[in-house]
Amino acid sequence: MAFSVPTLNEFVRISENKMSSAFGGESSVLRKSVTKVIARVFAAVAYLVVLMLQKMWRNSFVTSCDVETLLSNGVDFDLPNKPEGYARGRIIVGSENVYARVLQGTIFSTPSGEEFEVVADVVLSGGINGTPVGIIAIEPGEKGNLSAGTELNFRDVEPEGVKKIAFVDSQGLVGGIRIEVLVNGNVEYWGETVEQYRERILNFKRNQPCGGSDNDYKSWAERFGGVSRCIPLRNCPHVGAVTCVLVHYGDDDHIAVNEAVVSEVRDYVTDDVRRPVTADVRVVSCTEKSLNFEIKIKPNNSDVQKSVMDSLRIALRNYKPGEFVANSSLTAELKSSSSAEKVAVYKVNGSTQGFSLAKSEESGYEQPVVDGEVTWSSYADS
């Protein structure tokens, strides 16, 4: 159990009282000023010992340990922190010649200066639709995350027969992340925050691997940068199958994971070393379900609106494909976690009841995103 730590001044007072009591306030050997100095030395030593014990106590538990001890736990469990992430995905490159080639290592750049490297040789197919080409950012971090349709140019001279301008495909470039963390006085760059790493280690300790449980698939997938959440669906799409739905929560409302990240996770999760021999395992990205909201709040001002929006985004992360989300349940979540005096989710996509999240190969595995229109109105007093 935790204990309170006396302050240094309290230790000094206790030590002085004990010294004074031991020598009756006077001594033919020690003057009063000398006993005060000795009392302060004793107090400082005792205070240092207590601080050391407090640090040892805190580091005994994953929930309270410092980052250095957290990394040591990660080594013991073979669960390292996520490294800084490089944005990756595909671009569409057009060509005039069917057999034009884009070679591995070719550099594309954006007008703002971000650079990306082609990961493998690609023979272009020509035609009006262009050819997908896999690329990865040269520098880690969020600057490499680009939305669909963003233009890129060849940094150097484009190959013969290849169009100069390329476009990011519909899945975008995602996975770029760079978080500064102080370890042993030195700055390191991670692909997750310290508290996110702590949560993963806690989850591993509380739910040890057991041959293909929901948590096994979750921990396997969430080891990767660009994956914030894995939702394992049992017996989906058929009995004996497992579908792992990947979600990424970034700085915007885009939560789908692109094929480059899905492929990395799929190769790891379906490796025979991990995958239960009886399971048909599939790894897919979530499908974004765009939502429009009509919300009543009191008071109706910008600060409360921001608080409700932040709470709404967090609340929507608790649902999974196949569920029906009632407006009343969202209202209850927002009441408990936002700064609004009163709040009511009146309509979602025009419905006063709620909305459903698809769960099938045909319709996709939907997760809600707040990228539609949010209409605010004042909550009338009853």
XYZ file of C-alpha atoms in Angstrom:
382
model
C 0.000 0.000 0.000
C 1.119 3.577 -0.588
C 2.423 5.669 2.294
C 2.781 9.388 2.905
C 6.263 10.904 2.844
C 7.146 13.508 5.498
C 8.752 16.667 4.183
C 12.406 17.484 4.863
C 11.379 20.196 7.349
C 9.284 17.656 9.249
C 12.265 15.305 9.425
C 14.450 18.175 10.723
C 11.900 19.057 13.406
C 11.602 15.432 14.541
C 15.388 15.004 14.606
C 15.937 18.238 16.566
C 13.307 17.236 19.125
C 14.920 13.822 19.590
C 18.412 15.338 19.968
C 17.140 17.936 22.412
C 15.365 15.252 24.424
C 18.451 13.027 24.474
C 20.730 15.787 25.765
C 18.189 17.554 27.941
C 18.516 20.673 25.843
C 22.125 21.236 27.064
C 25.384 19.325 27.008
C 28.888 19.941 28.298
C 30.133 18.196 25.185
C 27.794 19.450 22.444
C 26.603 22.994 22.126
C 23.053 23.627 21.037
C 24.135 24.917 17.610
C 26.145 21.744 17.013
C 23.215 19.495 17.884
C 21.106 21.406 15.368
C 23.660 20.716 12.621
C 23.825 17.025 13.513
C 20.013 16.866 13.604
C 19.848 18.277 10.084
C 22.378 15.711 8.845
C 20.372 12.863 10.387
C 17.156 14.309 8.912
C 18.669 14.571 5.428
C 19.873 10.952 5.539
C 16.479 9.719 6.744
C 14.706 11.772 4.077
C 16.954 10.345 1.344
C 16.287 6.783 2.522
C 12.534 7.376 2.496
C 12.682 8.835 -1.027
C 14.611 5.766 -2.190
C 12.021 3.474 -0.591
C 9.226 5.467 -2.203
C 10.850 5.115 -5.630
C 11.355 1.366 -5.101
C 7.719 1.036 -4.040
C 6.408 2.932 -7.065
C 8.592 0.908 -9.425
C 7.209 -2.339 -8.022
C 3.996 -1.791 -9.990
C 3.468 -1.255 -13.716
C 0.694 1.236 -12.971
C 3.061 3.668 -11.209
C 6.612 2.838 -12.319
C 8.836 5.283 -14.187
C 9.566 4.974 -17.892
C 12.922 3.233 -17.359
C 11.312 0.462 -15.294
C 8.481 0.273 -17.814
C 11.005 -0.452 -20.567
C 12.579 -3.131 -18.374
C 9.159 -4.780 -18.019
C 8.777 -4.633 -21.783
C 12.078 -6.472 -22.246
C 10.956 -9.191 -19.804
C 7.680 -9.706 -21.702
C 9.205 -9.307 -25.196
C 6.893 -6.332 -25.647
C 9.003 -3.360 -26.767
C 7.646 0.131 -27.213
C 6.475 1.049 -30.701
C 9.224 2.810 -32.656
C 8.578 6.107 -34.389
C 6.410 5.511 -37.436
C 6.938 6.292 -41.116
C 3.852 7.124 -43.169
C 3.241 4.580 -45.904
C 0.679 3.641 -48.482
C 0.215 3.823 -52.242
C 0.190 6.476 -54.931
C -1.280 6.271 -58.420
C 1.292 6.821 -61.155
C 0.231 7.355 -64.763
C 2.257 6.404 -67.817
C 2.152 6.689 -71.573
C 4.040 3.439 -72.140
C 2.736 0.079 -70.950
C 6.200 -1.138 -69.979
C 7.470 1.996 -68.261
C 9.099 1.262 -64.895
C 9.389 3.023 -61.559
C 12.404 1.656 -59.688
C 12.855 0.991 -55.986
C 14.371 4.024 -54.279
C 12.774 6.567 -56.616
C 11.919 9.691 -54.613
C 8.600 11.547 -54.771
C 8.034 14.832 -52.967
C 5.154 17.108 -52.041
C 5.083 20.883 -52.675
C 5.734 21.394 -48.930
C 8.929 19.320 -49.035
C 7.994 15.906 -47.577
C 9.785 13.110 -49.418
C 8.758 9.493 -50.032
C 10.636 6.496 -51.404
C 9.303 3.734 -53.672
C 9.580 0.410 -51.794
C 9.838 -1.964 -54.791
C 10.224 -1.929 -58.570
C 6.894 -1.516 -60.373
C 6.081 -2.058 -64.043
C 3.373 0.447 -64.964
C 0.328 -0.823 -66.832
C -0.576 2.408 -68.591
C -4.215 3.352 -69.136
C -6.260 6.202 -67.738
C -6.475 4.753 -64.203
C -2.730 4.575 -63.606
C -0.849 1.992 -61.529
C -0.616 1.734 -57.706
C 2.942 2.162 -56.404
C 3.888 1.521 -52.775
C 5.852 4.284 -51.033
C 7.148 5.069 -47.545
C 8.143 8.389 -45.993
C 11.863 9.087 -45.685
C 11.398 10.943 -42.390
C 9.199 9.687 -39.520
C 6.347 11.704 -38.089
C 2.873 13.025 -38.721
C 3.966 15.301 -41.575
C 4.076 12.270 -43.852
C 0.401 11.425 -43.328
C -1.338 12.596 -46.499
C -4.993 12.492 -47.485
C -6.331 10.887 -50.659
C -5.752 12.902 -53.815
C -2.669 14.760 -52.598
C -0.274 15.522 -55.459
C 3.323 14.294 -55.491
C 6.070 14.933 -58.028
C 9.260 13.128 -58.920
C 12.003 14.830 -56.951
C 14.442 14.187 -59.800
C 13.760 13.670 -63.491
C 10.796 11.378 -64.123
C 11.455 8.127 -66.057
C 10.736 8.163 -69.758
C 7.066 7.680 -70.548
C 5.920 8.330 -66.963
C 3.712 11.276 -66.022
C 5.336 13.804 -63.711
C 2.450 14.172 -61.240
C 1.193 11.272 -59.078
C -1.704 11.186 -56.617
C -2.194 9.514 -53.237
C -4.762 6.716 -53.612
C -8.117 6.572 -51.828
C -6.676 5.023 -48.642
C -4.250 7.872 -48.002
C -0.786 7.671 -46.472
C -0.943 6.864 -42.757
C 1.201 5.527 -39.927
C 3.523 8.489 -39.460
C 4.008 9.289 -35.778
C 6.839 10.726 -33.667
C 6.402 11.276 -29.929
C 9.199 12.696 -27.770
C 9.927 10.647 -24.626
C 12.585 11.322 -21.967
C 14.455 8.131 -20.972
C 17.397 8.251 -18.525
C 17.810 11.932 -19.277
C 17.995 11.370 -23.030
C 15.322 12.184 -25.601
C 13.958 9.218 -27.556
C 11.252 9.158 -30.214
C 8.465 6.604 -29.941
C 5.415 5.604 -31.922
C 3.148 5.803 -28.859
C 2.906 7.732 -25.603
C 4.297 6.361 -22.348
C 0.776 5.823 -21.013
C -0.283 3.931 -24.147
C 2.769 1.687 -23.734
C 1.940 1.221 -20.040
C -1.593 0.183 -20.991
C -0.290 -2.456 -23.423
C 2.042 -3.956 -20.801
C -0.738 -3.968 -18.202
C -3.028 -5.719 -20.652
C -0.336 -8.338 -21.333
C 0.212 -8.988 -17.607
C -3.489 -9.245 -16.865
C -4.290 -11.376 -19.918
C -1.518 -13.871 -20.548
C -1.381 -15.517 -24.015
C -3.664 -18.538 -24.103
C -3.694 -19.975 -27.593
C -5.985 -17.737 -29.589
C -8.220 -15.755 -27.241
C -9.651 -12.400 -28.263
C -6.917 -10.672 -26.304
C -4.170 -12.605 -28.107
C -5.229 -11.222 -31.472
C -5.620 -7.780 -29.938
C -2.110 -7.726 -28.437
C -0.520 -9.153 -31.610
C -2.046 -6.476 -33.839
C -1.568 -3.530 -31.498
C 2.196 -4.060 -31.450
C 2.339 -2.224 -34.772
C 2.587 1.498 -35.342
C -0.461 2.782 -37.170
C -2.784 0.426 -35.257
C -4.520 1.965 -32.237
C -7.152 -0.709 -31.753
C -7.798 -4.255 -32.945
C -11.341 -5.655 -32.731
C -11.347 -9.482 -32.979
C -14.675 -10.861 -34.255
C -15.314 -14.525 -33.469
C -16.927 -16.851 -36.013
C -16.829 -14.103 -38.620
C -17.535 -14.372 -41.514
C -18.223 -18.056 -40.775
C -17.885 -20.587 -37.959
C -14.234 -21.228 -37.132
C -13.036 -17.937 -38.605
C -11.632 -14.893 -36.844
C -11.690 -11.421 -38.394
C -9.348 -8.824 -36.897
C -10.621 -5.312 -37.632
C -7.904 -2.654 -37.404
C -8.532 0.967 -36.385
C -6.139 3.913 -36.144
C -6.938 7.047 -34.115
C -4.822 9.967 -35.330
C -5.034 13.728 -35.163
C -8.028 13.849 -37.507
C -11.245 11.841 -37.892
C -9.703 9.440 -40.422
C -9.594 6.004 -38.722
C -9.234 3.470 -41.554
C -5.908 1.625 -41.871
C -4.347 1.399 -45.326
C -3.330 -1.816 -47.057
C 0.381 -1.383 -46.319
C -0.251 -1.542 -42.557
C -2.915 -4.252 -42.905
C -0.450 -6.421 -44.829
C 2.230 -6.087 -42.123
C -0.211 -7.027 -39.372
C -1.682 -9.883 -41.427
C 1.735 -11.444 -42.003
C 2.503 -11.311 -38.274
C -0.861 -12.482 -36.941
C -1.297 -15.327 -39.436
C 2.227 -16.669 -38.975
C 2.079 -20.343 -37.969
C 4.054 -19.535 -34.813
C 1.003 -17.651 -33.443
C -2.136 -18.496 -35.384
C -4.141 -21.343 -33.799
C -4.154 -24.239 -36.272
C -7.956 -24.460 -36.233
C -8.628 -20.802 -37.039
C -9.192 -19.144 -40.401
C -7.734 -15.717 -39.589
C -8.473 -12.585 -41.611
C -7.063 -9.109 -41.030
C -8.917 -6.115 -42.476
C -9.200 -2.385 -41.996
C -12.341 -0.935 -40.513
C -14.796 0.805 -42.830
C -15.519 4.381 -41.823
C -19.184 5.150 -41.164
C -19.740 8.871 -41.596
C -22.213 10.372 -39.134
C -24.211 13.606 -38.956
C -25.412 14.723 -35.536
C -28.075 17.013 -34.138
C -27.162 17.746 -30.518
C -28.848 19.923 -27.911
C -26.668 21.417 -25.183
C -26.827 23.867 -22.315
C -25.106 26.274 -22.295
C -24.686 26.484 -26.050
C -21.242 28.053 -26.529
C -17.961 27.163 -28.233
C -16.257 25.803 -25.092
C -19.091 23.406 -24.296
C -19.361 22.383 -27.948
C -15.656 21.468 -27.969
C -16.020 19.490 -24.734
C -19.005 17.559 -26.092
C -17.202 16.843 -29.383
C -14.133 15.497 -27.557
C -16.346 13.292 -25.389
C -18.291 12.121 -28.440
C -15.140 11.015 -30.268
C -13.987 9.037 -27.229
C -17.432 7.482 -26.708
C -17.617 6.268 -30.317
C -14.384 4.314 -29.825
C -16.159 1.899 -27.485
C -18.334 0.323 -30.174
C -17.577 -2.425 -32.662
C -18.984 -3.751 -35.952
C -22.399 -5.376 -35.691
C -23.628 -3.237 -32.806
C -26.614 -0.904 -32.674
C -25.737 2.402 -31.030
C -28.732 4.054 -29.403
C -28.945 7.832 -29.177
C -29.849 7.435 -25.508
C -26.604 5.582 -24.731
C -24.559 8.305 -26.427
C -26.470 10.932 -24.459
C -25.630 9.151 -21.199
C -21.936 9.011 -22.157
C -21.831 12.721 -22.974
C -23.628 13.698 -19.771
C -21.009 11.928 -17.652
C -17.881 13.036 -19.507
C -18.484 16.533 -20.934
C -18.758 19.951 -19.311
C -22.336 20.527 -20.521
C -24.987 21.093 -17.866
C -27.499 19.380 -20.131
C -26.938 17.461 -23.350
C -29.051 15.297 -25.635
C -28.158 13.523 -28.871
C -31.370 14.280 -30.744
C -30.668 12.763 -34.171
C -27.905 10.720 -35.814
C -28.066 10.562 -39.612
C -31.679 11.701 -39.345
C -32.748 8.962 -36.898
C -34.059 9.712 -33.422
C -33.348 6.108 -32.349
C -29.718 5.433 -33.271
C -27.579 3.780 -35.927
C -26.200 0.341 -36.779
C -22.648 -0.647 -37.665
C -22.279 -3.122 -40.527
C -20.482 -6.412 -39.973
C -19.974 -8.334 -43.205
C -17.501 -8.820 -46.031
C -19.929 -7.164 -48.443
C -20.806 -4.068 -46.395
C -17.520 -3.833 -44.532
C -16.766 -3.717 -40.815
C -17.932 -0.273 -39.813
C -16.598 2.023 -37.132
C -18.185 5.450 -36.531
C -16.401 8.704 -37.324
C -17.510 12.269 -36.686
C -16.655 13.736 -40.072
C -20.140 14.819 -41.094
C -22.183 17.837 -40.067
C -22.852 18.580 -36.394
C -25.842 20.844 -35.777
C -25.953 22.475 -32.338
C -29.057 23.856 -30.678
C -29.852 25.207 -27.236
C -31.273 22.791 -24.723
C -34.615 24.321 -23.701
C -35.309 24.389 -19.975
C -38.215 22.195 -18.980
